[in-house]
PDB file of C-alpha atoms in Angstrom:
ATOM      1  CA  UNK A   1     163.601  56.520  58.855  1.00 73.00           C
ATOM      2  CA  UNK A   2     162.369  56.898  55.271  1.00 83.00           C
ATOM      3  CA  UNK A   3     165.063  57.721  52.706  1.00 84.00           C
ATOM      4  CA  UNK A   4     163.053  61.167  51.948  1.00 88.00           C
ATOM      5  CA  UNK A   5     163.343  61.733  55.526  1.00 89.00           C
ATOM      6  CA  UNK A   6     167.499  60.344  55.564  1.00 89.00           C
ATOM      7  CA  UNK A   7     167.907  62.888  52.655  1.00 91.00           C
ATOM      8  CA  UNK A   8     166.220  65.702  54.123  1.00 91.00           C
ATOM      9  CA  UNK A   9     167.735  65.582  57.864  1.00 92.00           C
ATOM     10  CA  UNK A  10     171.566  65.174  55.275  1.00 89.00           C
ATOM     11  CA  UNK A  11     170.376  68.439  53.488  1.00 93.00           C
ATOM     12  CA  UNK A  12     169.577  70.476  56.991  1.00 92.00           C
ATOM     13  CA  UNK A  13     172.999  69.208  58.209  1.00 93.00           C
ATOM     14  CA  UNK A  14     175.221  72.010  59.239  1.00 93.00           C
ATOM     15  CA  UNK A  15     177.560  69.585  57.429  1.00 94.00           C
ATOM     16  CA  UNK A  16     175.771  70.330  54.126  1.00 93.00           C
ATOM     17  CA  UNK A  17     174.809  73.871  54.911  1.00 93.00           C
ATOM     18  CA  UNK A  18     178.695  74.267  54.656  1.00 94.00           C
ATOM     19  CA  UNK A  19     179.872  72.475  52.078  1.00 94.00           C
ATOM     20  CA  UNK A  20     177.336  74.259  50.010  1.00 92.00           C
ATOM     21  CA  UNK A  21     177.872  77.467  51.003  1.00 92.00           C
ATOM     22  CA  UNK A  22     181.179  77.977  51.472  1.00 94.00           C
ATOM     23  CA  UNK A  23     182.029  79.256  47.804  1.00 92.00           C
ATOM     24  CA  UNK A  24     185.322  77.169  47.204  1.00 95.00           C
ATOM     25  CA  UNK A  25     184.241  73.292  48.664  1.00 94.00           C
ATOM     26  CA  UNK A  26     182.968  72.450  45.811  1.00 92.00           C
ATOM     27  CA  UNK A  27     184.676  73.363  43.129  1.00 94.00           C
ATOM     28  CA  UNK A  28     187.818  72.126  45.176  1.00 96.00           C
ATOM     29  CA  UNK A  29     186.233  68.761  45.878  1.00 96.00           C
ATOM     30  CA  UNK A  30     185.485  68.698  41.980  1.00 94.00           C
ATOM     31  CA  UNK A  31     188.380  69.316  41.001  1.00 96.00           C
ATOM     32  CA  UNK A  32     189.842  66.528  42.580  1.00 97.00           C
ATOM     33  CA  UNK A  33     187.178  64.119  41.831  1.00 95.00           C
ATOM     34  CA  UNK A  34     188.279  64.657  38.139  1.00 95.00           C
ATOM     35  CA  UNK A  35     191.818  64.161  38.949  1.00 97.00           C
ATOM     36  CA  UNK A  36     191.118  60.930  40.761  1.00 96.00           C
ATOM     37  CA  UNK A  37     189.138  59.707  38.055  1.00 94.00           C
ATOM     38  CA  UNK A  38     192.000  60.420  35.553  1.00 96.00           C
ATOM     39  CA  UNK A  39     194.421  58.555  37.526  1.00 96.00           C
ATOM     40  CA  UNK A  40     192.401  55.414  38.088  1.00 94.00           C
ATOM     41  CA  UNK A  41     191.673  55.169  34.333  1.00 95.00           C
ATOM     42  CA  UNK A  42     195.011  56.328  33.609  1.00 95.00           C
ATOM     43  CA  UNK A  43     196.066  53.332  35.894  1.00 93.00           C
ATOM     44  CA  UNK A  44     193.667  50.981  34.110  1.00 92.00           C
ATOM     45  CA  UNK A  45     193.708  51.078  30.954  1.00 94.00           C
ATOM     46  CA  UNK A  46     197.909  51.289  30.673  1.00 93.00           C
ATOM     47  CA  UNK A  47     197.331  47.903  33.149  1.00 91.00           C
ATOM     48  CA  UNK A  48     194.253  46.462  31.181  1.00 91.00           C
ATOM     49  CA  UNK A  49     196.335  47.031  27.949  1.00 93.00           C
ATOM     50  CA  UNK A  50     199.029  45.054  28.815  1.00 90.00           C
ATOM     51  CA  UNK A  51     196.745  42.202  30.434  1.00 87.00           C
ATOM     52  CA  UNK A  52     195.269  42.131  26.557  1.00 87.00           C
ATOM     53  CA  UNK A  53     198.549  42.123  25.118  1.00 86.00           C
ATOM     54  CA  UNK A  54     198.732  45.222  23.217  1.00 89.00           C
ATOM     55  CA  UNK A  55     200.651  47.383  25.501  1.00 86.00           C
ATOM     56  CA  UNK A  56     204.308  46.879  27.062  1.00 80.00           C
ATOM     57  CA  UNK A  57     204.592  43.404  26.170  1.00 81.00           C
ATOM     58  CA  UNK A  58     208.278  43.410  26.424  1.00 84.00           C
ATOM     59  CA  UNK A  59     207.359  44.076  30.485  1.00 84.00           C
ATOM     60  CA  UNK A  60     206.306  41.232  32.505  1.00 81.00           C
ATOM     61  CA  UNK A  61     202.705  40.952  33.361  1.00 81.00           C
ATOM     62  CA  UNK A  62     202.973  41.104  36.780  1.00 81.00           C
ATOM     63  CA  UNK A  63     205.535  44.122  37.224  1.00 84.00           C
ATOM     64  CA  UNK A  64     202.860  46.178  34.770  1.00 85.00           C
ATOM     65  CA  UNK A  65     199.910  45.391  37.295  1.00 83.00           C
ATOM     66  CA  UNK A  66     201.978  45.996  40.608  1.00 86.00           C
ATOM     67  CA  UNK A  67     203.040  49.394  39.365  1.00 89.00           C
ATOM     68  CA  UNK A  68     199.707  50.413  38.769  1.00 89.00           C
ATOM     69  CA  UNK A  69     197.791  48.952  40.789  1.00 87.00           C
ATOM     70  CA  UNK A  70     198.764  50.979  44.324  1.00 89.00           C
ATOM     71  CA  UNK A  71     197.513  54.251  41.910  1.00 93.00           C
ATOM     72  CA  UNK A  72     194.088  52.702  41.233  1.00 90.00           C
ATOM     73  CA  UNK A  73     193.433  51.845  44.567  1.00 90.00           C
ATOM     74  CA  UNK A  74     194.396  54.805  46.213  1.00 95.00           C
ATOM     75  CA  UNK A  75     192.674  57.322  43.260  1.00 95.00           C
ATOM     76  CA  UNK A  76     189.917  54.954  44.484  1.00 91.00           C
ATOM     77  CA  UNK A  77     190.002  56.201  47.937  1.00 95.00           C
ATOM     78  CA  UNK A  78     190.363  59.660  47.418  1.00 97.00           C
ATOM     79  CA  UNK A  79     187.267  59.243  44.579  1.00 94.00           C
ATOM     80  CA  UNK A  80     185.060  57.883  48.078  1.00 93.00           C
ATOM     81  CA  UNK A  81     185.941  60.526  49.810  1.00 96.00           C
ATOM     82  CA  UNK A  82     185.246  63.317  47.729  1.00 96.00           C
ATOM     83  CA  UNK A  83     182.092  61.579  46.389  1.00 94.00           C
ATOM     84  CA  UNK A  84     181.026  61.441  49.701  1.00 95.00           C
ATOM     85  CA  UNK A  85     181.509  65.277  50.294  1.00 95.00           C
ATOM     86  CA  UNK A  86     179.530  65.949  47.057  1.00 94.00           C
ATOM     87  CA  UNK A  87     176.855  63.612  48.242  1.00 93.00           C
ATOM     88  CA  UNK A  88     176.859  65.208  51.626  1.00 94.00           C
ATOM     89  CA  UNK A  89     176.780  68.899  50.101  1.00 93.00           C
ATOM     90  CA  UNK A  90     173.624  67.735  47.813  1.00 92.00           C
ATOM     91  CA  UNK A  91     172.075  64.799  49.071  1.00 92.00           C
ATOM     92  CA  UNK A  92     168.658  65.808  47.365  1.00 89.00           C
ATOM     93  CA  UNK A  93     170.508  65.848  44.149  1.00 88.00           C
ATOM     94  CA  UNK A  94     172.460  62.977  44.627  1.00 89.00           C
ATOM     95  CA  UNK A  95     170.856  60.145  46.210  1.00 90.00           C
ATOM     96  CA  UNK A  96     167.300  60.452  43.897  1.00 90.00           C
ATOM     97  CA  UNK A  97     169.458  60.221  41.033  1.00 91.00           C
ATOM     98  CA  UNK A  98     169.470  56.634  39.110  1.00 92.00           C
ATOM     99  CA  UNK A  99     172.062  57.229  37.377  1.00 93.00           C
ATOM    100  CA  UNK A 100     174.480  58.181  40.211  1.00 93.00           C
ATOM    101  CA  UNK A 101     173.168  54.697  41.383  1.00 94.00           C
ATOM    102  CA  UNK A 102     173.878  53.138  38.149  1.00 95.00           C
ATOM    103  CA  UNK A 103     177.841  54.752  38.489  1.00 94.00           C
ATOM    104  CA  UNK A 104     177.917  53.177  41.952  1.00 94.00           C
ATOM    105  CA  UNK A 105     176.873  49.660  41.013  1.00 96.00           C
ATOM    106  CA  UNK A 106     179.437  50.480  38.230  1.00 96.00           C
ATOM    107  CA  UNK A 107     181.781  51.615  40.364  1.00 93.00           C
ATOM    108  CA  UNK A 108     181.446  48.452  42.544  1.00 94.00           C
ATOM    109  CA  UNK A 109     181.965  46.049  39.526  1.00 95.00           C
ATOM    110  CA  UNK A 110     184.470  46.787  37.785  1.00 93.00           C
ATOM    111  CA  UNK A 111     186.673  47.598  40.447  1.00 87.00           C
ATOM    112  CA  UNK A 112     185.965  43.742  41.431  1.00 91.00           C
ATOM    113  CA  UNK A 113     186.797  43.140  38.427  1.00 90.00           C
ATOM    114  CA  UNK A 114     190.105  44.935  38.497  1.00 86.00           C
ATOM    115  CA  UNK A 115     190.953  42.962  42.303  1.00 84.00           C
ATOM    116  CA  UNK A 116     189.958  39.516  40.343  1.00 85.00           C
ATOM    117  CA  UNK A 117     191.612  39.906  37.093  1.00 83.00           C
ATOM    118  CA  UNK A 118     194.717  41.641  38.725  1.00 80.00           C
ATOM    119  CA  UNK A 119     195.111  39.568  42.176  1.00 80.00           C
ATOM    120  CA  UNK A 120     196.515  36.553  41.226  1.00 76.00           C
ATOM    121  CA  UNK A 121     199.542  38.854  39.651  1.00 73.00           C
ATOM    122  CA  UNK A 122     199.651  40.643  42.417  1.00 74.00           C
ATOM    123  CA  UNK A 123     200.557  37.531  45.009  1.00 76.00           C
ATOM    124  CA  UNK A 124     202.740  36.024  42.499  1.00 64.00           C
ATOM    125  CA  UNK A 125     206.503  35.321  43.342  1.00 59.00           C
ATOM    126  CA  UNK A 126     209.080  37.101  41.612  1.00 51.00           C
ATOM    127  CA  UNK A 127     209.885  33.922  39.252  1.00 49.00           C
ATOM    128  CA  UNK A 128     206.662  33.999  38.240  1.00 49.00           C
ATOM    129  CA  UNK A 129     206.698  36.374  35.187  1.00 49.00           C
ATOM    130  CA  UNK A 130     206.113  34.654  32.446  1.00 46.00           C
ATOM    131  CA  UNK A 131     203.411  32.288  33.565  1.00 47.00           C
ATOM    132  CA  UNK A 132     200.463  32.197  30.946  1.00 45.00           C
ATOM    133  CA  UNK A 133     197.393  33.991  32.066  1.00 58.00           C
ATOM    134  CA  UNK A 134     193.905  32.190  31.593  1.00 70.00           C
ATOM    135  CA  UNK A 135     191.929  32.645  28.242  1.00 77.00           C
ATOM    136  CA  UNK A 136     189.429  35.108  30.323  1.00 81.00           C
ATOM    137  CA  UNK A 137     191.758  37.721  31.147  1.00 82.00           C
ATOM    138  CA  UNK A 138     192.023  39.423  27.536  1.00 87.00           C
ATOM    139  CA  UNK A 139     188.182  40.221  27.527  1.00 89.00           C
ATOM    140  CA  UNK A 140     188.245  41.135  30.792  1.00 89.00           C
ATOM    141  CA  UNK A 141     190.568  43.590  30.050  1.00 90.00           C
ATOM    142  CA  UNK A 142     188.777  45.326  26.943  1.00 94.00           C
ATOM    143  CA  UNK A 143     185.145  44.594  29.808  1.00 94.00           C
ATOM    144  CA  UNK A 144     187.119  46.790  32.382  1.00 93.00           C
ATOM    145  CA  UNK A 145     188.170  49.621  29.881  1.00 95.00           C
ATOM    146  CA  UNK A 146     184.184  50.129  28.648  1.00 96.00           C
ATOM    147  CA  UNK A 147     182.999  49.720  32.377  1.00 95.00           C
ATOM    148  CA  UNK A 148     185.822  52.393  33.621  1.00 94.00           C
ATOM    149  CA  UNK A 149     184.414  54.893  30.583  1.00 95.00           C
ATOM    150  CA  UNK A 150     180.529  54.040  31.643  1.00 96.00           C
ATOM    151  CA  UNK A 151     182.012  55.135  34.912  1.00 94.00           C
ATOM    152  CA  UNK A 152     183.117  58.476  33.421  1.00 94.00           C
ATOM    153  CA  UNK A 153     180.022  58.609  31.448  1.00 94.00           C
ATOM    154  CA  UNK A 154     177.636  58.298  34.272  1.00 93.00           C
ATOM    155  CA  UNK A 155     179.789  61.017  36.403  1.00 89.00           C
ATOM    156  CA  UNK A 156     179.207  63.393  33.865  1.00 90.00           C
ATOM    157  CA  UNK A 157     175.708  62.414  33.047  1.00 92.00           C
ATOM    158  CA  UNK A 158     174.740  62.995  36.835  1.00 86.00           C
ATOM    159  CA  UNK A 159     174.729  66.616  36.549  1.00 82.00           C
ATOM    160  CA  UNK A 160     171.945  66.258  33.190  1.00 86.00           C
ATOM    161  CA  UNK A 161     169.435  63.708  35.289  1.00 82.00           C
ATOM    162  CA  UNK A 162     168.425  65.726  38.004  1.00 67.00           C
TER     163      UNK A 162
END
């Protein structure tokens, strides 16, 4: 099956039919998106400014990260799922749109990012606190705060590349 053909049998879908009719799905499903998105940058850059050194310093490293960490991955979640439903309600919209591909490969690297930089914190021991990070972690911090705004960016800029 062709993708034309993928995205046209998605569009017929009494699955899409509803979500695109029904007058409140996607403003709902929106709405949340936007909240999502809020929280896991909220989560990030609070957690990438510490990992640079410029926020809550006088926290350790580790407790900063674990905090936020369980937001960004569950905002995550709940940013699949409603992406999904948007995708599902306009698949012709969606899925022929570069730069909703460009937000997904976005999407895809800097939350590897986040798991790289941030795992090592997370599996450390509770002694652990004040262990030096390596030399990599401060620009990977400042990285992951332009890629999460390209993120944003690209959201928005979805609606303008149709």
């Amino acid at each position: 099956m062709s993708p034309e053909h993928l995205i046209t049998w998605l569009y017929q879908s009494p699955l899409s039919t509803m979500i695109r009719d029904v007058l409140w799905i996607v403003p709902l499903v929106q709405s949340i998106h936007i909240l999502a998105i809020a929280v896991i940058f909220g989560s990030a850059v609070v957690s990438d400014l510490r990992l640079a050194g410029v926020l809550a310093t006088d926290e350790p490293l580790d407790a900063v990260v674990r905090r936020y960490y369980p937001w960004m991955r569950n905002a995550l979640i709940v940013l699949l799922a409603t992406g999904l439903i948007m995708t599902v309600g306009e698949p012709d919209r969606v899925l022929k749109n570069t730069t909703f591909w460009l937000k997904m490969a976005l999407v895809v690297g800097v939350f590897s990012l986040t798991w790289l930089i941030r795992r090592p914190l997370l599996r450390r021991t509770a002694g652990a606190h004040n262990a030096l990070s390596p030399p990599l972690v401060k620009p990977a911090a400042w990285v992951s705060i332009l890629l999460w705004s390209a993120v944003i960016f690209c959201g928005r800029w979805i609606a303008y590349t149709i």
